[in-house]
Structures are given as structure tokens and as C-alpha cells.
């Protein structure tokens, strides 16, 4: 292979480094107006009155919209249609959009915001999950699993209680994972316009144009065919641009009503309010092990602080419990997860979606188990790694596993054996592993259609255009698209024009989330390219009078494998084929394999294959101040095959960077003012200065190893890399801190202050630890019992369990539930 | 994007002209130098002057003279100052100032930001350094548009934090500042420029312009600056220690000045600690005793990054680092770890 596997300059690099990439905010259209949103200044209230008269009268204001203009709700998941573009009768957090001003320029729109009079009738504020669990009324939403519980689930795979009885040792630990946000450099921006044909066009920095398209058709009540959504290149997304957003719907409506282009560019504060970031998760891990470390069973309980709206929350809840079994062999497993609503910006999917939190707990607990059993943590993990090509207790089909090789590599490159428990006090190393999906096996809404489609156009110029709905969010998906096509057709990636993320021009791809693009779009691209190659082969073989199977496509030529001099230029091959078949075009598509999980909730977790990572982090901790430093990180990632190693390494290092931010400093924190004086509940510091995220100066040396073990399900054997390498970093830091100074920090971020507190406990002879101990009472539903494969299960819940299961109190939820229930698994 | 409110802009060419603009309406006029502090504040409507008097066109304010001591024009950029002090011969006497200036914000901001703006930097607070909508959501605070100090709701005065990096260093070096107004000129010690009040944090009169800063010749002095912040760039100090000592030939301390930054609404001097050091060499015991005493005036509040208990606690450690460095210990590893960047030590 010429292109695949070779480190290359990505196809969009020139535009990016020369500043020519056109982001949404760069779009300027004639007669364009500007939009600003008025956001709620109270955390929870009934909206009594929104008076827009003064704002509308302000010079330069063209339109003021309110909730009345958006009667139809929306939400990314069919089961959580709980958002309105502008608040209808309720506001649920400080930052919830209430009204929109469209004016001749941004400054005028800002002035007019202050002229909108809003009357609120305050409601009780819920600032944390304990609050929301303790009080059923008032409900933040009138759907969900009762009171302020959005979703509560309980899944049992085998008899965990028996497994604990059979274990030699049972460990029980409580962990807390603080919420944090994506912090893409580009703030969300969107421009909407009515095109000359009277159709609606939206340019937006979104990761999911297809889902935005659907939300627009629903809320604006326009035929989908009359709406075009163009995803502009995203200046980073990380999951923060995967929901349809208020501002997108607002500019569309405004452009439609005014018949003028309307633009909005959010401020950094507003991006913090859009959020959809990492859920704060409190979790309790109970794990039974044999004396040799073999796991007999795991019981995991999680409580997620969901914020004010559903977003991807139902999926996030299941994800906190989905992937434990994919990494290590766990014969019995009980998972209980609960997401509650609070009056804060909604949480959702951030890089690793729902899995980093419980990964953090599990990997620290394994470190504790290894220590107790006097096993080396690396050797211990090698012993319990899940087997390739197996079905796990929760019916996830695992493909290739390069995890053992990842562990061996970093153990070698970091000189682990000479460091672990051997460095002087104040210095330490810690190890952790992880796994992640290569694309969600199921779409957001139930359907039988492909998840990704690619269309190729070839013409007599010799040029190839590749069309796909996938969105370039900085991760390099355009490059992957053209690389796959170029490899098959034997041309240069720069000969191909990618046209992506445009619902009018490109076949549907579900979007840049769940690490799905390389695998799904890549497979679709290969199929389309192979079909094109077939056409060209046919024509060239006739011309050269040699059989098709002797033809090679390489170096922009099509030639005879046995006599390379005999051949035609690629361009001529296209001409021959065009003469023979007429206008040339091919398509390819990809649909993931059917999942073996047939129980309710089994829709979250299945993936065509999983990636694996292992990391070792070195830390330096000052025993007096707790000041913590990370000088070095060694990481190995099981990529299957690196299509473009430059991009893969970029993703690995980016993951390490983001992981260190979560491990050491990032916090989506809130301030509750003294309740006797104020009802305020505000984001503590919605700014890039005070929301601390590492700078380049805080970045350690990173030693990256790529483990290549091609997976037949991936394009050229590739698996994901966008999310997985982030996951082991946080627990590896925690484990390294323990190695350095003997204290356990069972929550993130791991700050000097927490280290000092744990050191004080250590000095006082108490448990040398900082972290939560309490776990709230949750009204768990009846457990859905699913016998694991080795107990003769077929992926379905036992019938008794199904009938015993307590029904959610709200019937709409049951109806909506279809998207996630057994209905979506085809027989 | 956040937008600036409307204002009138004046661009005088001389200090005299600037002073006249200021005198015309001192309560609604503000000076702007690099604008790196004032303009973001205006975008957030924390400060809403009707008129801005720009100082960047005034050549006489930009000069830096290095002869008998150091005279720094108020509009010299921090980048220019750092460049001058990068010369080891100049730096020898003013190491603490060099380290302080070099750790302000980021290279971009040091290219714009001036020393005058730095010493007049508005006090900071997590309840105040927020945009208009956020502040509205907490019903504003005492420092702007509101009544209460949310940091300590019973506090009669504003507790916003002095966050300038160079002021503690200048005070430790015994620097003075010259103020010019339409009425005349006066010079005072930099220490006297400040008040421990988050709102009225400067003793500068509304009609006065900071024209220059004079640092005396410092034969026999050593100085240093240690800054605590979360990251290696951007962040304002949440604790800083400027320290200077004059050592006799036998290493006995003849004079000492320790100044704490970011622990109150003004830079805090530590006279008891200073006295305790005089008359003996910088032994471990002397350093430990002085660190205890120096930490006393440290009163961090819950309005910056990091918790107040921890910030108070590590004050001692930071004073120790500073004094050990002045003694001649090799603390480069420590400094690298805390500054998260390679800043040369004193030797
Ligand atoms: C992201 C960020 C990080 C920062 N980090 C730091 C940091 O780590 N440490 C730090 O100390 N600062 C920091 N700053 C603040 C600022 O950049 C510096 O303090 C800078 O030196 C201010 O100088 P300036 O010329 O830009 O001031 P300006 O913004 O022009 O003025 C600041 C104040 O001083 C007044 N003023 C200016 N010149 C005079 C004068 N000649 N006479 C009287 N009054 C005057 C102005 O009226 C205004 O009130 C940071 C700023 C930002 C945006």
C-alpha cells in the first residue's frame, strides 16, 4: 500500500495553516443581519411575561423572537424531546435562552437585549443530584423516571451476589468524577439564509448536520427537502457540537421570516452554557476477585448529574456501565445507573462519552486490588484482559484486542519495572488501560438504513470527487475519506476533492461522534472506490487486452502487474471507462453488523469493533504543598491500522492533553450564593481564563506507540483513535500519585489541595485518601436480568424480569423509548 | 463576540495634553495604555468610562533609562522591560523585577501591556471579573452596580484582590513612582500607591497620570520573585512573593524586604519578617522563622483560583523558596516545576 500507513500532510492542512479555511463565523453575506440571544438570569423559574416591545422599537432591530415562535420541542434523542429554541413557559438554568434579537449589527442586538423585560416566578433551585433525588417537586421536566430522575436503569448479567460469595476478596470503592467541558477553540457560530429558490440554508459549526437537519424540519415545520444544512469545518468539537442547538433554530426561523441572511456567533460564556459536556458522576464499584486476581463479578452503581435537559443523557447513563466488560473478562455484572435533572447547563457527550468516569473508578480499583494481592499492576492486567472475538457478559462482540501488546510496549518504553514502587518519595508512575467503541452500532433514531454513504464522481479530467455527509471537525475525516479512495484507485490524495457535510450534496453520514467516521465512512468509501475501480478495470482490460485481475492501480496509472510498462494513465483509464459506460459515478455505504444484545438498553455499547489503549504517567508531587507535575507520559494505542500515522499520533497526543486537563484542573463548577440572600446558581467561571485547561507549557513529553493489529471489520484494518487514548490518562495520574506519596485521590481533578488533605489524613494515621464516601439512595427500578452467553443466554432478558420490571411513571417516555429498546434489534 | 460600549477616544501627544483631558472630566475619563486590562473589563461592562485617553502616542512615557538606577516610563511595555533585563549585567540588581515582568500573562499580552498599566491594574475577583449577564444573575456586587460583597457578605469593604505581578517586586526593590497632573508632579514610594480596599485600591488621584517608575541603584542587594498560579502562562498570581535582601560581605542580612502579592487588595509588606532576618545570615532556622512571620499578613479569600486554606498554607513554602534562592541555594528544579517554564535562576 502506497498511501495507507504512510505519514502524510493532511489534505486540508494548507487551508488551515494559511488561515484560509472558512469557518462559520467567516461567512459574510450581503444584507446579513446579526442575532443575539437573551439568556435566563435565574436558575429555575416559571416565565410569567416576556415583553419585547421596547426592544423591537430600538433603532436597527428587525425582529425579536420568543418561545411563542417555537412551539415544537426537539432534542437529540427521540426519548428526550425536551428542548425549545426559546423558553416557552419555564427556564431551567442560568443561560437558558429566553428571547432573540435580530438587528443590523451585533452591537445593536446587544443593546436591545437589555430592553426586553422578563418577569420570572422563581421555583426551587436544584443544584446537585442529592437535592434532585430528595425532592420530587417541583419537577424540572414532566417526563422521565419519576420526580427529578431523568433515567434510572438496572441491568443484571448473571448472579453477582453469588460471584461475591465465591470471591476470595471483595473490594468496594466510591469515586467521583467532576464534570468538565469541551472547550473547542472555535465558539459555535451559524448563518442561515433563504436561498434564491425559497429554500432554507444553514451553515453551522456542527458535528451532526444530519441530526440538525431533522430537528429543523421538525421544529420549523418545513419539508426536509427544502432545508439544506452545511457543516462548516469545526474549530474543534469534542462532542460539544453534536446536539441541535437553540441558536441554529433561531437564525433559521429569523432568516425565513425576514428573508435576509442572519448570523450568530456565540461568546465564550454562551459556549459554557451550551455545554453538553462531561457528566459529573458519583460511582460505587464493588468487585469480587479470586486470590490470583481473577474477577468473579462487578457491581457498578452510577449517579449522573445531568443538568437541565435530556440531551444524549439516556445514552450517557448506559455508557457509564457499558464498556467495563470489553476491557477485562468479567463473568457476572450488575449495572445500575441513574441520571437526574439539576438547574445547570445540560451535560452530554464529551470525548469518551460516559465512559471515562467509570473507567477512572475501575482502573484505580484495579490498582488497589493489584497492591492487595501483591501483583504488579501491569502483569495483573495482562492476566485479566478480555479475549479477542468473544461475546461479553452484556453481549458486546469484541473484535481484535491489541491491549496486551499495548501494555507490554509501554512497560518497556517507560522502564516501568525499574520505576514502579522504586522511585524516591515524591516521584511515581501509574498505569491504566481502556477501550472504546469504533462507532456506535445503532443510530440515534431507529431506522434500517446505512450509517454512512459515499458517492464518487469521476470524469474525463481524471479528477475524482468524493461526497460524504461526514463532518470535518479538525480530526482529519476529509483526509481519511480521500486516502481510502486514493489507495484503491492508485492516485494521490490531493487529486481528490472531498465534498463533505452538506445535506443537499452529500449522502447521509450520521455525523462526527462516537468515533464512527473512520470505520463507517472508510468502509463506505472503499466500497464506492472498488466499484469505480471495477468500471475502470473493465475498460482498461479491454483496451490493453489483458485480464482484469492483472491490473494494478498505482502511481496515477493503471498497468499490467507482469509488465508495468504496459498501461495507461489514470486519466485515460477514466476516459476509456466513460466512453464505455457513460457518465461515471459509484456509491458505497456501510451498516454496522447486528448486535447480539437484545435487551432493553442493549442499544448502547455495541460497536463493530473496539480500540484499546494503555498509558503510564509519571508524576512529581511536592509532599509539603501537594504541587503536582507530570513530566512524562507513555501511551500505546491499538489502532488496528494507522491510515495516516501523522493524524493518529495527533489524536493520541490530543487525547493525552485533554485527559491531563481533566485529571489535573478542569472543572465545570457552579456557585450557589447563600440561599438566605439569593437564589443564584451560576457557572463559577465561564471564561477561558478562569476555567483552567492546560497550556502548551503544562504539557509533558509524550511517547506514543501505535500497535497495529488490523481488524477485518475496519477500513484497511483501522479502528478508532479519536476518543480512546484520553481514557487511561486520568486513572494513570491517580495511580501515579499513589506510587509517589502513598495517598489515594479518588476523584478528579486531582489538585494540590486534595493531595494536601490526603497527606494530612495520612499523617494523622487516618485512611490516606481524598474522595467521596457517601452514595445516595436511589429508587432503582427492578433489575432486568439477562443471562450471559455462558449461561445459555440469547441476549434477551428473562421473561419474568421483563414482566416484573417497574414501568416508568410517564407513558410518553415508554412510547419514546422505542429508539433504545429491543424494537430496534432486527430479528 | 463581546463588544465594547461606545466611548470618546482622545490621543494626546504629550503628558501635559493628557493631563488636561483627564482634568476636564476626571470621574468619567480613564487612561488607557496597552488596554489589556481595561478593554476586556469594558467589554464585560465592569468599567464604563465615557472618555478614554490613550497614552500610546506619548513618546516621553516610553523611555527606559538605565544609569544611576533604573527609570522606566509608564508606557514601556513589559516585553521591552524584560528585554532590557535579559541582559545579565542589568538584571543582576533587578532580578525580582525581571522575574515578575517575565511571568505576566503571555508573550502577546506582554507585547501590549505596559508597566504603568500593570501597577494600576484593576483588582480582581471571581464575582467581579464576569460579563454583564453573569453579574446580573448574582444581582451584581459592591464593586460594580451592586451592594453586597459576595466573597464575604458581611464585609463592609470590597475584597477584590491586588493581582499585579510587578508591584510587589517594585516595592521589594524600594522603587518609587512619579505622578503627573495638571496641577503638578509628585513622587511617592510604590508602596504608598496602594490601599487595602478592592474598590479604592490606588491612592492616585483621578486627575493623575503615572509617568514613570524609579528603581534605586541596588549595590549589594539580591532580589527574587515567586509566583503561584495554576498554569505556566496566562494566569494572574493567586499568591506571589517578592523578596530582596542586602547582604554584608560575611553574608549577614543588613536589610530585608518581603512583599506578598495577591493575598489582599494591595501588595502586603511583611515588616516583622523583615526585622527577624536582619543581623544574621540566612540560615535554615532564620528562613523558617521569617516564613512563619511573613505568612501572617496573608489573608487569601475565596475569590480566586485555588482554595483559600491551601493558598494561606503554602505562603510559608513560597517564602522559603524565595529566601533559599536569595541565600544561593540551587532551586532551579523547584522553579521550573512551579513556573512550568525554564526561567533562569539567580546565579
Ligand atoms: C489573559 C490575561 C492574563 C493576564 N495575566 C496577568 C498576570 O499574570 N499578571 C499581571 O500582573 N497582569 C496580567 N494581566 C493584566 C494586564 O495584561 C497587565 O497587567 C498589563 O501590564 C496591563 O497593562 P496595560 O498597559 O495593558 O493596561 P491598561 O489596560 O491600558 O490599563 C490598566 C489600568 O491602568 C490604568 N492606567 C494605565 N496606564 C496608566 C498610567 N500611565 N497612569 C495611570 N493609570 C494608568 C488604566 O486606566 C486602567 O485602569 C492579564 C491580562 C489578561 C487579559
Coordinates of C-alpha atoms in Angstrom, one line a residue, chain A residues 432-726:
Chain A
X432 CA -4.1 2.4 33.4
X433 CA -5.9 0.9 30.4
X434 CA -9.1 1.4 28.4
X435 CA -11.2 0.5 25.5
X436 CA -13.5 2.5 23.3
X437 CA -16.1 2.0 20.5
X438 CA -15.2 2.3 16.9
X439 CA -18.6 3.7 16.1
X440 CA -21.9 3.2 17.8
X441 CA -23.7 0.2 16.5
X442 CA -27.0 1.9 16.5
X443 CA -28.2 5.3 15.2
X444 CA -29.7 7.9 17.3
X445 CA -33.2 7.3 15.9
X446 CA -34.5 3.9 14.8
X447 CA -34.0 3.1 11.1
X448 CA -32.7 0.3 8.9
X449 CA -30.6 2.5 6.6
X450 CA -26.9 2.8 6.3
X451 CA -24.9 4.8 8.8
X452 CA -22.6 6.2 6.2
X453 CA -22.8 6.7 2.4
X454 CA -20.1 7.8 0.0
X455 CA -20.6 8.8 -3.6
X456 CA -17.8 9.2 -6.2
X457 CA -17.8 11.2 -9.3
X458 CA -15.1 10.5 -11.9
X459 CA -14.8 12.3 -15.2
X460 CA -12.6 12.7 -18.2
X461 CA -10.4 15.3 -16.4
X462 CA -9.1 12.5 -14.4
X463 CA -10.4 14.2 -11.3
X464 CA -12.3 12.4 -8.6
X465 CA -14.8 14.0 -6.3
X466 CA -15.8 12.1 -3.1
X467 CA -19.1 13.1 -1.5
X468 CA -19.9 12.1 2.1
X469 CA -22.1 13.6 4.8
X470 CA -19.2 13.2 7.4
X471 CA -18.0 16.4 9.0
X472 CA -14.5 17.6 9.3
X473 CA -14.2 18.8 12.9
X474 CA -10.4 19.0 12.9
X475 CA -9.9 15.3 13.4
X476 CA -9.0 14.7 9.8
X477 CA -12.0 13.0 8.4
X478 CA -11.7 14.6 5.0
X479 CA -8.2 13.2 4.8
X480 CA -9.4 9.7 5.7
X481 CA -12.1 9.9 3.0
X482 CA -9.7 10.8 0.2
X483 CA -7.0 8.4 1.5
X484 CA -9.3 5.4 1.3
X485 CA -10.4 6.3 -2.2
X486 CA -6.8 7.2 -3.4
X487 CA -5.4 3.9 -2.1
X488 CA -8.0 1.9 -4.1
X489 CA -7.7 3.9 -7.2
X490 CA -3.9 4.4 -7.1
X491 CA -4.0 8.1 -7.2
X492 CA -2.7 10.9 -5.0
X493 CA -5.0 12.0 -2.1
X494 CA -4.5 15.6 -3.3
X495 CA -6.0 14.6 -6.7
X496 CA -9.4 14.1 -5.0
X497 CA -11.8 16.8 -3.9
X498 CA -13.7 15.9 -0.8
X499 CA -17.2 17.4 -0.5
X500 CA -18.5 16.7 2.9
X501 CA -21.1 17.6 5.5
X502 CA -23.7 19.1 3.1
X503 CA -27.2 17.6 3.3
X504 CA -28.0 18.8 -0.2
X505 CA -24.9 17.5 -1.9
X506 CA -23.7 14.6 0.1
X507 CA -25.1 11.2 1.0
X508 CA -26.1 10.8 4.7
X509 CA -23.5 10.1 7.2
X510 CA -24.7 10.3 10.8
X511 CA -22.0 12.7 12.0
X512 CA -18.7 13.0 13.8
X513 CA -19.5 11.4 17.1
X514 CA -18.9 8.0 18.8
X515 CA -15.6 7.6 16.9
X516 CA -17.6 6.2 14.0
X517 CA -16.3 8.2 11.0
X518 CA -13.1 6.4 10.0
X519 CA -14.6 3.0 10.3
X520 CA -18.0 3.6 8.8
X521 CA -17.2 6.3 6.2
X522 CA -13.9 4.5 5.4
X523 CA -15.7 1.2 4.6
X524 CA -18.3 3.1 2.5
X525 CA -15.5 4.9 0.7
X526 CA -13.7 1.7 0.0
X527 CA -16.8 0.1 -1.4
X528 CA -17.5 3.1 -3.7
X529 CA -13.9 3.2 -4.8
X530 CA -13.8 -0.5 -5.5
X531 CA -16.9 -0.2 -7.6
X532 CA -15.2 2.6 -9.6
X533 CA -12.1 0.6 -9.9
X534 CA -14.2 -2.3 -11.4
X535 CA -15.5 0.0 -14.1
X536 CA -12.1 1.3 -14.9
X537 CA -10.6 -2.2 -14.9
X538 CA -13.3 -3.3 -17.3
X539 CA -12.4 -0.6 -19.8
X540 CA -8.6 -0.8 -19.4
X541 CA -8.6 -4.6 -19.7
X542 CA -10.5 -4.4 -22.9
X543 CA -8.1 -1.7 -24.3
X544 CA -4.9 -3.5 -23.2
X545 CA -6.3 -6.9 -23.9
X546 CA -5.2 -8.3 -20.6
X547 CA -7.4 -9.8 -17.9
X548 CA -8.8 -7.5 -15.2
X549 CA -7.1 -9.3 -12.3
X550 CA -3.7 -8.5 -13.7
X551 CA -4.3 -4.8 -13.5
X552 CA -2.6 -2.7 -10.8
X553 CA -3.8 0.8 -9.8
X554 CA -0.9 2.8 -8.5
X555 CA 1.2 6.0 -9.2
X556 CA -1.7 7.5 -11.1
X557 CA -1.6 4.7 -13.6
X558 CA -3.4 1.5 -14.4
X559 CA -0.9 -1.1 -15.6
X560 CA -0.1 -4.7 -16.1
X561 CA 1.3 -6.3 -12.9
X562 CA 3.5 -8.5 -15.1
X563 CA 4.7 -5.8 -17.4
X564 CA 4.4 -2.4 -15.6
X565 CA 5.4 -0.5 -18.8
X566 CA 2.2 -1.6 -20.3
X567 CA -0.6 0.6 -19.0
X568 CA -2.5 3.8 -19.3
X569 CA -2.5 7.0 -17.2
X570 CA -5.3 7.1 -14.7
X571 CA -6.9 10.0 -16.6
X572 CA -7.0 7.9 -19.7
X573 CA -8.5 5.0 -17.8
X574 CA -11.3 7.3 -16.8
X575 CA -11.9 8.4 -20.4
X576 CA -12.0 4.8 -21.6
X577 CA -14.5 3.9 -18.9
X578 CA -16.6 7.0 -19.5
X579 CA -16.7 6.1 -23.2
X580 CA -17.7 2.6 -22.4
X581 CA -20.2 3.1 -19.6
X582 CA -21.3 6.7 -20.0
X583 CA -21.1 9.2 -17.1
X584 CA -19.2 7.6 -14.2
X585 CA -20.4 7.5 -10.6
X586 CA -20.4 5.0 -7.9
X587 CA -21.7 4.7 -4.4
X588 CA -20.8 2.8 -1.3
X589 CA -22.4 2.5 2.1
X590 CA -21.9 1.0 5.5
X591 CA -24.3 -0.5 8.0
X592 CA -22.8 -1.9 11.2
X593 CA -23.4 -5.6 12.0
X594 CA -26.4 -6.5 14.0
X595 CA -25.8 -6.6 17.7
X596 CA -26.2 -9.7 19.9
X597 CA -27.7 -7.6 22.7
X598 CA -31.4 -7.9 22.6
X599 CA -32.4 -6.5 25.9
X600 CA -33.8 -3.0 26.6
X601 CA -30.7 -0.8 27.0
X602 CA -28.6 -3.1 24.8
X603 CA -28.6 -0.4 22.1
X604 CA -25.8 1.4 23.9
X605 CA -22.4 -0.2 23.8
X606 CA -22.4 -2.4 20.6
X607 CA -19.8 -1.4 18.1
X608 CA -18.3 -3.1 15.0
X609 CA -15.0 -3.3 17.0
X610 CA -13.2 -1.7 19.9
X611 CA -9.9 0.2 20.2
X612 CA -7.6 -0.3 23.2
X613 CA -5.1 2.0 25.0
X614 CA -2.7 1.7 27.8
X615 CA -0.8 4.6 29.4
X616 CA 1.9 5.1 32.0
X617 CA 2.1 8.6 33.6
X618 CA 5.0 9.8 35.7
X619 CA 4.3 12.4 38.3
X620 CA 6.2 14.6 40.7
X621 CA 4.4 15.6 43.9
X622 CA 5.7 18.0 46.4
X623 CA 4.9 16.4 49.8
X624 CA 4.6 19.8 51.5
X625 CA 2.4 21.8 49.1
X626 CA 0.9 18.9 47.1
X627 CA 2.0 20.7 43.9
X628 CA 1.8 18.2 41.1
X629 CA 3.7 17.9 37.9
X630 CA 3.6 15.5 35.0
X631 CA 6.9 15.3 33.3
X632 CA 6.3 12.3 31.0
X633 CA 3.5 10.1 29.6
X634 CA 4.0 6.9 27.7
X635 CA 1.0 5.7 25.8
X636 CA 0.3 2.9 23.4
X637 CA -2.9 2.7 21.3
X638 CA -4.3 -0.3 19.4
X639 CA -5.3 1.4 16.2
X640 CA -5.8 -1.7 14.1
X641 CA -4.1 0.1 11.3
X642 CA -2.9 3.7 11.1
X643 CA -4.3 5.1 7.9
X644 CA -2.3 8.2 8.3
X645 CA 0.1 7.9 11.3
X646 CA 0.5 11.6 11.5
X647 CA -3.2 12.1 12.2
X648 CA -3.3 9.1 14.5
X649 CA -0.4 10.5 16.6
X650 CA -2.1 13.9 16.7
X651 CA -5.3 12.3 18.0
X652 CA -3.3 10.3 20.7
X653 CA -1.4 13.4 21.9
X654 CA -4.6 15.5 21.8
X655 CA -6.3 12.8 23.9
X656 CA -3.4 12.9 26.4
X657 CA -3.6 16.6 26.6
X658 CA -7.3 16.7 27.2
X659 CA -7.0 13.8 29.7
X660 CA -4.4 15.7 31.7
X661 CA -6.7 18.7 31.8
X662 CA -9.5 16.5 33.2
X663 CA -7.1 14.8 35.6
X664 CA -5.4 17.9 37.0
X665 CA -7.5 21.0 36.7
X666 CA -10.7 21.2 34.6
X667 CA -13.9 21.7 36.4
X668 CA -17.4 22.8 35.3
X669 CA -18.1 24.2 38.7
X670 CA -21.0 26.2 40.0
X671 CA -21.6 28.8 42.6
X672 CA -24.6 28.7 44.8
X673 CA -24.9 32.0 46.7
X674 CA -26.0 31.9 50.3
X675 CA -29.7 30.8 49.9
X676 CA -31.0 33.3 52.5
X677 CA -29.7 36.1 50.4
X678 CA -30.0 34.9 46.9
X679 CA -31.4 32.2 44.6
X680 CA -28.5 32.4 42.2
X681 CA -26.8 29.3 40.9
X682 CA -24.2 30.3 38.4
X683 CA -21.3 28.8 36.5
X684 CA -18.3 29.6 38.6
X685 CA -16.2 31.0 35.8
X686 CA -17.5 30.7 32.2
X687 CA -14.2 32.0 30.7
X688 CA -11.1 30.6 29.2
X689 CA -9.0 32.4 31.8
X690 CA -10.6 31.0 34.9
X691 CA -11.8 27.7 33.6
X692 CA -8.4 26.1 33.8
X693 CA -7.2 24.0 30.9
X694 CA -3.5 23.2 30.4
X695 CA -1.4 25.4 28.1
X696 CA 1.5 24.1 26.0
X697 CA 3.8 24.9 28.9
X698 CA 1.9 22.5 31.1
X699 CA 2.2 19.7 28.5
X700 CA 4.6 16.8 29.3
X701 CA 6.7 14.8 26.9
X702 CA 4.5 12.2 25.3
X703 CA 5.9 8.9 24.0
X704 CA 3.4 7.4 21.6
X705 CA 3.4 3.8 20.4
X706 CA 0.9 2.6 17.8
X707 CA 0.0 -1.0 18.0
X708 CA -1.1 -2.2 14.6
X709 CA -3.1 -5.4 14.5
X710 CA -5.5 -4.9 11.6
X711 CA -9.2 -5.6 12.4
X712 CA -11.0 -7.1 9.4
X713 CA -14.1 -5.0 10.3
X714 CA -12.2 -1.7 9.8
X715 CA -11.2 0.0 6.6
X716 CA -7.8 -1.5 5.8
X717 CA -8.0 -2.8 9.3
X718 CA -8.3 0.6 11.1
X719 CA -10.1 1.2 14.4
X720 CA -10.8 4.4 16.2
X721 CA -8.4 6.8 17.8
X722 CA -10.4 10.0 18.4
X723 CA -11.6 9.2 21.9
X724 CA -9.9 6.1 23.4
X725 CA -6.4 7.5 24.2
X726 CA -7.9 10.0 26.5

